[in-house]
mmCIF file of C-alpha atoms in Angstrom:
data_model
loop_
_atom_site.group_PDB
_atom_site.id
_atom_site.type_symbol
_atom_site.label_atom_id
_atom_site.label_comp_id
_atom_site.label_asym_id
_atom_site.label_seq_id
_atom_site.Cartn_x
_atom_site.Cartn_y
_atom_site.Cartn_z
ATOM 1 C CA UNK J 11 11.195 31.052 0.880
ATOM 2 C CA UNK J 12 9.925 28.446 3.172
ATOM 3 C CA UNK J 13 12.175 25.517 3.649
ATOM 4 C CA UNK J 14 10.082 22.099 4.047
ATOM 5 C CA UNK J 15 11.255 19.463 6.535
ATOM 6 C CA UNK J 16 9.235 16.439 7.687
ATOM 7 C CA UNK J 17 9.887 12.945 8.695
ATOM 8 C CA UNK J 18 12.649 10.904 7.289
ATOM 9 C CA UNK J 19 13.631 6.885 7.573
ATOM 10 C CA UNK J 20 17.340 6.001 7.090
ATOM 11 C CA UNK J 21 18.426 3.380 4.462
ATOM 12 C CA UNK J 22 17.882 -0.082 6.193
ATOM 13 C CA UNK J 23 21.482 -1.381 5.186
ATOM 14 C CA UNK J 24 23.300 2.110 6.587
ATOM 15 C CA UNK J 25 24.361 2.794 2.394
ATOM 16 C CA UNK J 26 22.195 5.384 0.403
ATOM 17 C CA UNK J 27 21.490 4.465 -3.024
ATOM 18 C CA UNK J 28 18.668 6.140 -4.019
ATOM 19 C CA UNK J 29 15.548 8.256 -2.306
ATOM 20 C CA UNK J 30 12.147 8.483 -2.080
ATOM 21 C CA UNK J 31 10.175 11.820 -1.264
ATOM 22 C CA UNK J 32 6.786 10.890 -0.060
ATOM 23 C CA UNK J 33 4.364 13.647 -0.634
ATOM 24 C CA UNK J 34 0.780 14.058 1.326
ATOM 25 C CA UNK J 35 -2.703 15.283 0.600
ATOM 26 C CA UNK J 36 -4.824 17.645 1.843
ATOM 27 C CA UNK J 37 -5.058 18.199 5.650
ATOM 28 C CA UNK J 38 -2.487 15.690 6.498
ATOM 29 C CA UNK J 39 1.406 15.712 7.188
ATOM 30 C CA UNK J 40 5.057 13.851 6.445
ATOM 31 C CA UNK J 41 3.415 11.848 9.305
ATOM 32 C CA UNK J 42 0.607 10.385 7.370
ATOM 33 C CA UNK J 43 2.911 8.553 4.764
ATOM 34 C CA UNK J 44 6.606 8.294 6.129
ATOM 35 C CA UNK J 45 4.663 4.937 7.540
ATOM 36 C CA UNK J 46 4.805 3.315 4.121
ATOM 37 C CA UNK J 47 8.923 3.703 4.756
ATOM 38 C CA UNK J 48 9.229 0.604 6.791
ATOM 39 C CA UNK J 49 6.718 -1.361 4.576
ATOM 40 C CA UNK J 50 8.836 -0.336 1.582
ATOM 41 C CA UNK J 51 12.467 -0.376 3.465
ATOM 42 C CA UNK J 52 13.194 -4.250 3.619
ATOM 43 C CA UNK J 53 12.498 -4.287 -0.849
ATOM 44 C CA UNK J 54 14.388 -1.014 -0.730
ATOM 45 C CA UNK J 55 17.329 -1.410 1.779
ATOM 46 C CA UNK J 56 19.405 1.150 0.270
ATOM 47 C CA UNK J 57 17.437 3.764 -0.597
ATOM 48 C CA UNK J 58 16.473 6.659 2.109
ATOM 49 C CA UNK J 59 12.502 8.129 2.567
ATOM 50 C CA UNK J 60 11.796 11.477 3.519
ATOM 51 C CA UNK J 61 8.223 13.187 4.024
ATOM 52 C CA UNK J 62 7.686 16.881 3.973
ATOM 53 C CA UNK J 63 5.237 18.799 5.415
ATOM 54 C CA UNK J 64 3.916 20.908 2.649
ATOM 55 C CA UNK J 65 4.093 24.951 3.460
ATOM 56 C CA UNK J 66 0.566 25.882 4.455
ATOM 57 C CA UNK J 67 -1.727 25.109 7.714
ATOM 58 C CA UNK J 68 -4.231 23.219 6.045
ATOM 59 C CA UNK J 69 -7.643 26.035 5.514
ATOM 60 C CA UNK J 70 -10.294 23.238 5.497
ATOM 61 C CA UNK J 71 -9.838 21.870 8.940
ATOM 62 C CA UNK J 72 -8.136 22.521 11.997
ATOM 63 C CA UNK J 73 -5.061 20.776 11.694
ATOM 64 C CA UNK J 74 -2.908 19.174 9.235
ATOM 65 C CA UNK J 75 -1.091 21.146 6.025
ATOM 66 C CA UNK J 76 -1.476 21.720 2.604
ATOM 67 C CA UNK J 77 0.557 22.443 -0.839
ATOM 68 C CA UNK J 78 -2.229 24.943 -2.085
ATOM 69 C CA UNK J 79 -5.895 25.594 -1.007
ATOM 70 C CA UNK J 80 -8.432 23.659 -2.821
ATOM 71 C CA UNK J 81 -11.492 25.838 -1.328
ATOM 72 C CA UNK J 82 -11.624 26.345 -5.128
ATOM 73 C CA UNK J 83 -11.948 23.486 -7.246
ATOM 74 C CA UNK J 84 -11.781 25.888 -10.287
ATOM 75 C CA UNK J 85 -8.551 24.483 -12.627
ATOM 76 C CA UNK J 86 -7.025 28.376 -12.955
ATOM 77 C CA UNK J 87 -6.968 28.661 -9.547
ATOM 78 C CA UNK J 88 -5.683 25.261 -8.583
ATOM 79 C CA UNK J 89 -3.098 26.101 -11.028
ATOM 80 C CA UNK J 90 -1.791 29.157 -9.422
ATOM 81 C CA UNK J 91 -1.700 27.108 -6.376
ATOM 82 C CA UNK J 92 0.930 24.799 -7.831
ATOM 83 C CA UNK J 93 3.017 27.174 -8.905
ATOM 84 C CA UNK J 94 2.866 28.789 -5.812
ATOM 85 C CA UNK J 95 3.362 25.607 -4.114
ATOM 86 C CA UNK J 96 6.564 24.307 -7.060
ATOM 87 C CA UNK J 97 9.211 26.671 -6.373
ATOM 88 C CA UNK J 98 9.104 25.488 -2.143
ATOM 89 C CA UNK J 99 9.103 21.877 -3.726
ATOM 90 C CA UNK J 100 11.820 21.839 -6.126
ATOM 91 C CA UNK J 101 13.783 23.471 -3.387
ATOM 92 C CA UNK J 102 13.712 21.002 -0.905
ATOM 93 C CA UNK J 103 14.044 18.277 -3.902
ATOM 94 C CA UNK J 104 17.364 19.566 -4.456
ATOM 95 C CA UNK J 105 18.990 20.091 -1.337
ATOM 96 C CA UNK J 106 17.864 16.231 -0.326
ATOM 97 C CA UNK J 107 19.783 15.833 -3.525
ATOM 98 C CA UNK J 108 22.702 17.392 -2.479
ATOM 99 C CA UNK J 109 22.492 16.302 1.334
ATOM 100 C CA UNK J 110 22.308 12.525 -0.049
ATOM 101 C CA UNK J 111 25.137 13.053 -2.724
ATOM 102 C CA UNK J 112 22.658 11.638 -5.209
ATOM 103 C CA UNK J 113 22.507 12.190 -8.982
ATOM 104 C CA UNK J 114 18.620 13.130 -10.277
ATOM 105 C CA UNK J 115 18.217 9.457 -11.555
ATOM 106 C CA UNK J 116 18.011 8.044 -8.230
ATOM 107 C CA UNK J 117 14.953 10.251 -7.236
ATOM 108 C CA UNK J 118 11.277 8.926 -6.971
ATOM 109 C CA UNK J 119 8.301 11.148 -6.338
ATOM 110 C CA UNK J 120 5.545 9.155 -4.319
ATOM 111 C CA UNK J 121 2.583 11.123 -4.023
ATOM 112 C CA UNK J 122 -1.305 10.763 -2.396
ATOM 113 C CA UNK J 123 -3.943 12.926 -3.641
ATOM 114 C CA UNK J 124 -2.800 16.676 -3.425
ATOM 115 C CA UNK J 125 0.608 14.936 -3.052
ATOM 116 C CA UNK J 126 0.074 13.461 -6.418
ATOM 117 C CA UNK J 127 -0.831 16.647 -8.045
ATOM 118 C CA UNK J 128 2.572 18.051 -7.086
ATOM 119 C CA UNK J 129 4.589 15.280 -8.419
ATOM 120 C CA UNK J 130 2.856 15.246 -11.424
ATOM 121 C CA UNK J 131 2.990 18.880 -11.782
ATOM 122 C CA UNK J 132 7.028 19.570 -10.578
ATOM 123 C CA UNK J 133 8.695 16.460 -11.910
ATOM 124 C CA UNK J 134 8.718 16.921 -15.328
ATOM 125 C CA UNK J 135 9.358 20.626 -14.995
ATOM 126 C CA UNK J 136 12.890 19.890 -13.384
ATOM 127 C CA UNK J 137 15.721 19.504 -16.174
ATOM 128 C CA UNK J 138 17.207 16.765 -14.563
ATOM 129 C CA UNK J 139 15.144 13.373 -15.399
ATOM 130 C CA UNK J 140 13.995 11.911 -11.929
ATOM 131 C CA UNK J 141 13.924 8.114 -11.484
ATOM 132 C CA UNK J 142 9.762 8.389 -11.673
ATOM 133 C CA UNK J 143 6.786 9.505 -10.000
ATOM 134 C CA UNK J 144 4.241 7.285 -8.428
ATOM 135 C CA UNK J 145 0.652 8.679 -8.052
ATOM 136 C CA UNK J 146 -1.829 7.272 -5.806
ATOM 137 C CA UNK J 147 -5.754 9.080 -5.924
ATOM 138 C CA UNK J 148 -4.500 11.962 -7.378
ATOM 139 C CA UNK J 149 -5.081 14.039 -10.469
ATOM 140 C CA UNK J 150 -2.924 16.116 -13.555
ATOM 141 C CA UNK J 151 -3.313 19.933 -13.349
ATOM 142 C CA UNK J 152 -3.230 21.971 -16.455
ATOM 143 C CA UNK J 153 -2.963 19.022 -19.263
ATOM 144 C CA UNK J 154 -2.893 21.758 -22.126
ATOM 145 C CA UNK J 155 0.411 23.223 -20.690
ATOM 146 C CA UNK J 156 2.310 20.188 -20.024
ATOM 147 C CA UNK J 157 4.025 19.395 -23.348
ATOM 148 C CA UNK J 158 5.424 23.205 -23.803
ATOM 149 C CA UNK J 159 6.452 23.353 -19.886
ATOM 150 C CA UNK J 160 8.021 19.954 -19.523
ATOM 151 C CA UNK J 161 11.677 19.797 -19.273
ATOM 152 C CA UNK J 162 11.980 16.365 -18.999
ATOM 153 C CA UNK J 163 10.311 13.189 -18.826
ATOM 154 C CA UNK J 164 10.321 10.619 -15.877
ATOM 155 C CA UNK J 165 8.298 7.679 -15.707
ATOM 156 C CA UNK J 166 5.007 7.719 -14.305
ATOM 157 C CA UNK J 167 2.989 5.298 -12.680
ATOM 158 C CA UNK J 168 -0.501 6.042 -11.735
ATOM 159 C CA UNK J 169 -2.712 4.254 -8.876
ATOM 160 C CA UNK J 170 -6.319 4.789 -8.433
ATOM 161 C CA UNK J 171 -9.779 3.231 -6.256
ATOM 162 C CA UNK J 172 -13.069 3.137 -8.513
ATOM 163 C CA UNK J 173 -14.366 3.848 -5.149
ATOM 164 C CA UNK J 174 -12.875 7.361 -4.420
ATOM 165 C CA UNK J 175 -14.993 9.333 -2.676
ATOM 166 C CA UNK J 176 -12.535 12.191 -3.001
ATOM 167 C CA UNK J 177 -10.810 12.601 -6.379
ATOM 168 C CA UNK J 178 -13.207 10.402 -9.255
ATOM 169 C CA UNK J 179 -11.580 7.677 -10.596
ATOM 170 C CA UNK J 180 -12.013 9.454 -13.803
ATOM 171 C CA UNK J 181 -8.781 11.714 -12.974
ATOM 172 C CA UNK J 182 -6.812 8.651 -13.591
ATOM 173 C CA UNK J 183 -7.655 7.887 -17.532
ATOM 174 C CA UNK J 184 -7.657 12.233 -18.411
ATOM 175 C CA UNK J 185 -4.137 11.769 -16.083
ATOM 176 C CA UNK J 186 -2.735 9.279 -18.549
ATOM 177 C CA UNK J 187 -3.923 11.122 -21.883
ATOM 178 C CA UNK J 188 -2.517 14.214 -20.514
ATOM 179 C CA UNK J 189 0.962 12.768 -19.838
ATOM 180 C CA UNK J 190 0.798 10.788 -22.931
ATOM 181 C CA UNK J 191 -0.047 13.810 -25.111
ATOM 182 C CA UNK J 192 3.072 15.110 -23.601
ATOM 183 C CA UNK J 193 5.337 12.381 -24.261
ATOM 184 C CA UNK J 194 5.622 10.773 -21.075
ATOM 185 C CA UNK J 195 5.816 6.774 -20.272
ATOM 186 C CA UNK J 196 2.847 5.998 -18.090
ATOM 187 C CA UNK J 197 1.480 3.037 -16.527
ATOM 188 C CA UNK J 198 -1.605 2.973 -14.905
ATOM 189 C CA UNK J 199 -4.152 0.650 -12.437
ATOM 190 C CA UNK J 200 -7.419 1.367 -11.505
ATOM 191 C CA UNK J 201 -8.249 -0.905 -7.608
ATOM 192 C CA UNK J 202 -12.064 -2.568 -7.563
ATOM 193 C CA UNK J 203 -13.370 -1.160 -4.682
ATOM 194 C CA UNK J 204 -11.308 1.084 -2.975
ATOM 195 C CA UNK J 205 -11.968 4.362 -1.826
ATOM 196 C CA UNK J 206 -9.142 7.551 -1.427
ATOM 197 C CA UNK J 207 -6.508 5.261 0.166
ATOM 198 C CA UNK J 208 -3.616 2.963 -0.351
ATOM 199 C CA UNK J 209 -4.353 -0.802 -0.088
ATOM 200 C CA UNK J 210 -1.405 -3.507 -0.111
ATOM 201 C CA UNK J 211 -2.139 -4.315 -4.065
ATOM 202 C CA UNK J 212 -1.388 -1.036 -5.055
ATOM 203 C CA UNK J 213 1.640 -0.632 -2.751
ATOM 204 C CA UNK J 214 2.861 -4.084 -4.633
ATOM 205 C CA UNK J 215 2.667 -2.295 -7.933
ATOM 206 C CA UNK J 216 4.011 0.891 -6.519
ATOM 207 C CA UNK J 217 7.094 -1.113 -5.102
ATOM 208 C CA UNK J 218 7.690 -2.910 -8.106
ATOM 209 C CA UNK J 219 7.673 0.179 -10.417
ATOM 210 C CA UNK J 220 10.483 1.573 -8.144
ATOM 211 C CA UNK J 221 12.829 -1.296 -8.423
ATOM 212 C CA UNK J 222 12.396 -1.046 -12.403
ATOM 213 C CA UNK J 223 13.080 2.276 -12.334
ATOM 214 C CA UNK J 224 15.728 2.631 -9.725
ATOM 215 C CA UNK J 225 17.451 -0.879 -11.565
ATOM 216 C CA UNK J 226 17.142 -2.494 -7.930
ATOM 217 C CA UNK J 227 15.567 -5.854 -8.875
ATOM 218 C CA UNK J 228 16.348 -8.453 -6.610
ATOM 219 C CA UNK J 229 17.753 -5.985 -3.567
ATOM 220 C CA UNK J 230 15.284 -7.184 -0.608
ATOM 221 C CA UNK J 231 17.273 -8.134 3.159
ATOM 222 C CA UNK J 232 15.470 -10.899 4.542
#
């Protein structure tokens, strides 16, 4: 099985508390978002970031990686992707785990786009209840299986631009009623005007879903 490695960024006070897996979309790398790690690091001072590349060379452009191919957009076959793609995922997920000396409860998925669709997709399918899963642009494979295939359920916040050009806005509302149906807390925020990107509002909201989760209120180094 492939093993995953990417970028990481070290806990700003030198203690780990907690850890953040940062997962891309389509045609980029752990590059692309390990740079939110020092916008997030002085809130987050004791928790570690890491960035994986996901498995594949990217088959829509010349550079850049991917979890699954998305040359088909049909849902059966973006399906198969992700389970392709889950085993590789949880892997790595649990030897950060055991490399950190965490428990499961101080583990937060943030995902982009394809990124998002492999939080959503391998987080509540672990037994061990993560911390939460943050989802920026992204979208919920296979609704209709989550309740029977869910094996626990972490806390979900979802992030989306009315302006995506990429993945419509609309994947954020059939997101929620999926995870809902399923049992799982979600809270959700739709961005005026953005397009498939990250602006500093939606990092705010990110940020302070992980400090509820993580119980780190009030842990920011000046």
């Amino acid at each position: 099985m492939t093993e995953l490695t990417g970028p990481a960024f070290q806990p700003t006070s030198g203690v780990t508390k907690a850890l953040v897996v940062l997962l891309h979309g389509l045609g980029a790398d752990g590059n692309d978002l390990i740079g939110l790690a020092p916008v997030l690091a002085p809130h987050l001072p004791d928790t570690a970031f890491i960035a994986p590349d996901a498995p594949q060379a990217c088959d829509m452009a010349p550079f850049g990686r991917q979890w699954f191919s998305l040359q088909d957009r049909d849902p059966g076959v973006m399906l198969a992707g992700a389970q392709g793609a889950a085993p590789v995922l949880d892997a790595f997920l649990d030897r950060e785990l055991e490399r950190t000396g965490l428990t499961a409860d101080r583990l937060v998925l943030v995902g982009f786009s394809q990124g998002t669709m492999m939080s959503l997709f391998v987080g509540p399918r672990r037994a061990e209840k993560i911390a939460g899963i943050v989802g920026f642009s992204g979208a919920l494979l296979a609704p209709d299986l989550l309740a029977s295939e869910k094996r626990s359920a972490p806390d979900v916040a979802l992030i989306h631009g009315d302006a995506d050009e990429i993945v419509p806005v609309a994947a954020l509302p059939a997101a929620v009623d999926g995870l809902q149906a399923a049992g799982i807390s979600v809270r959700s925020a739709i961005r005026p005007g953005l397009g498939h990107s990250i602006d500093n509002e939606g990092l705010g909201l990110a940020l302070g879903f992980i400090h509820e989760v993580l119980g780190m209120e009030g842990q920011t180094q000046e």
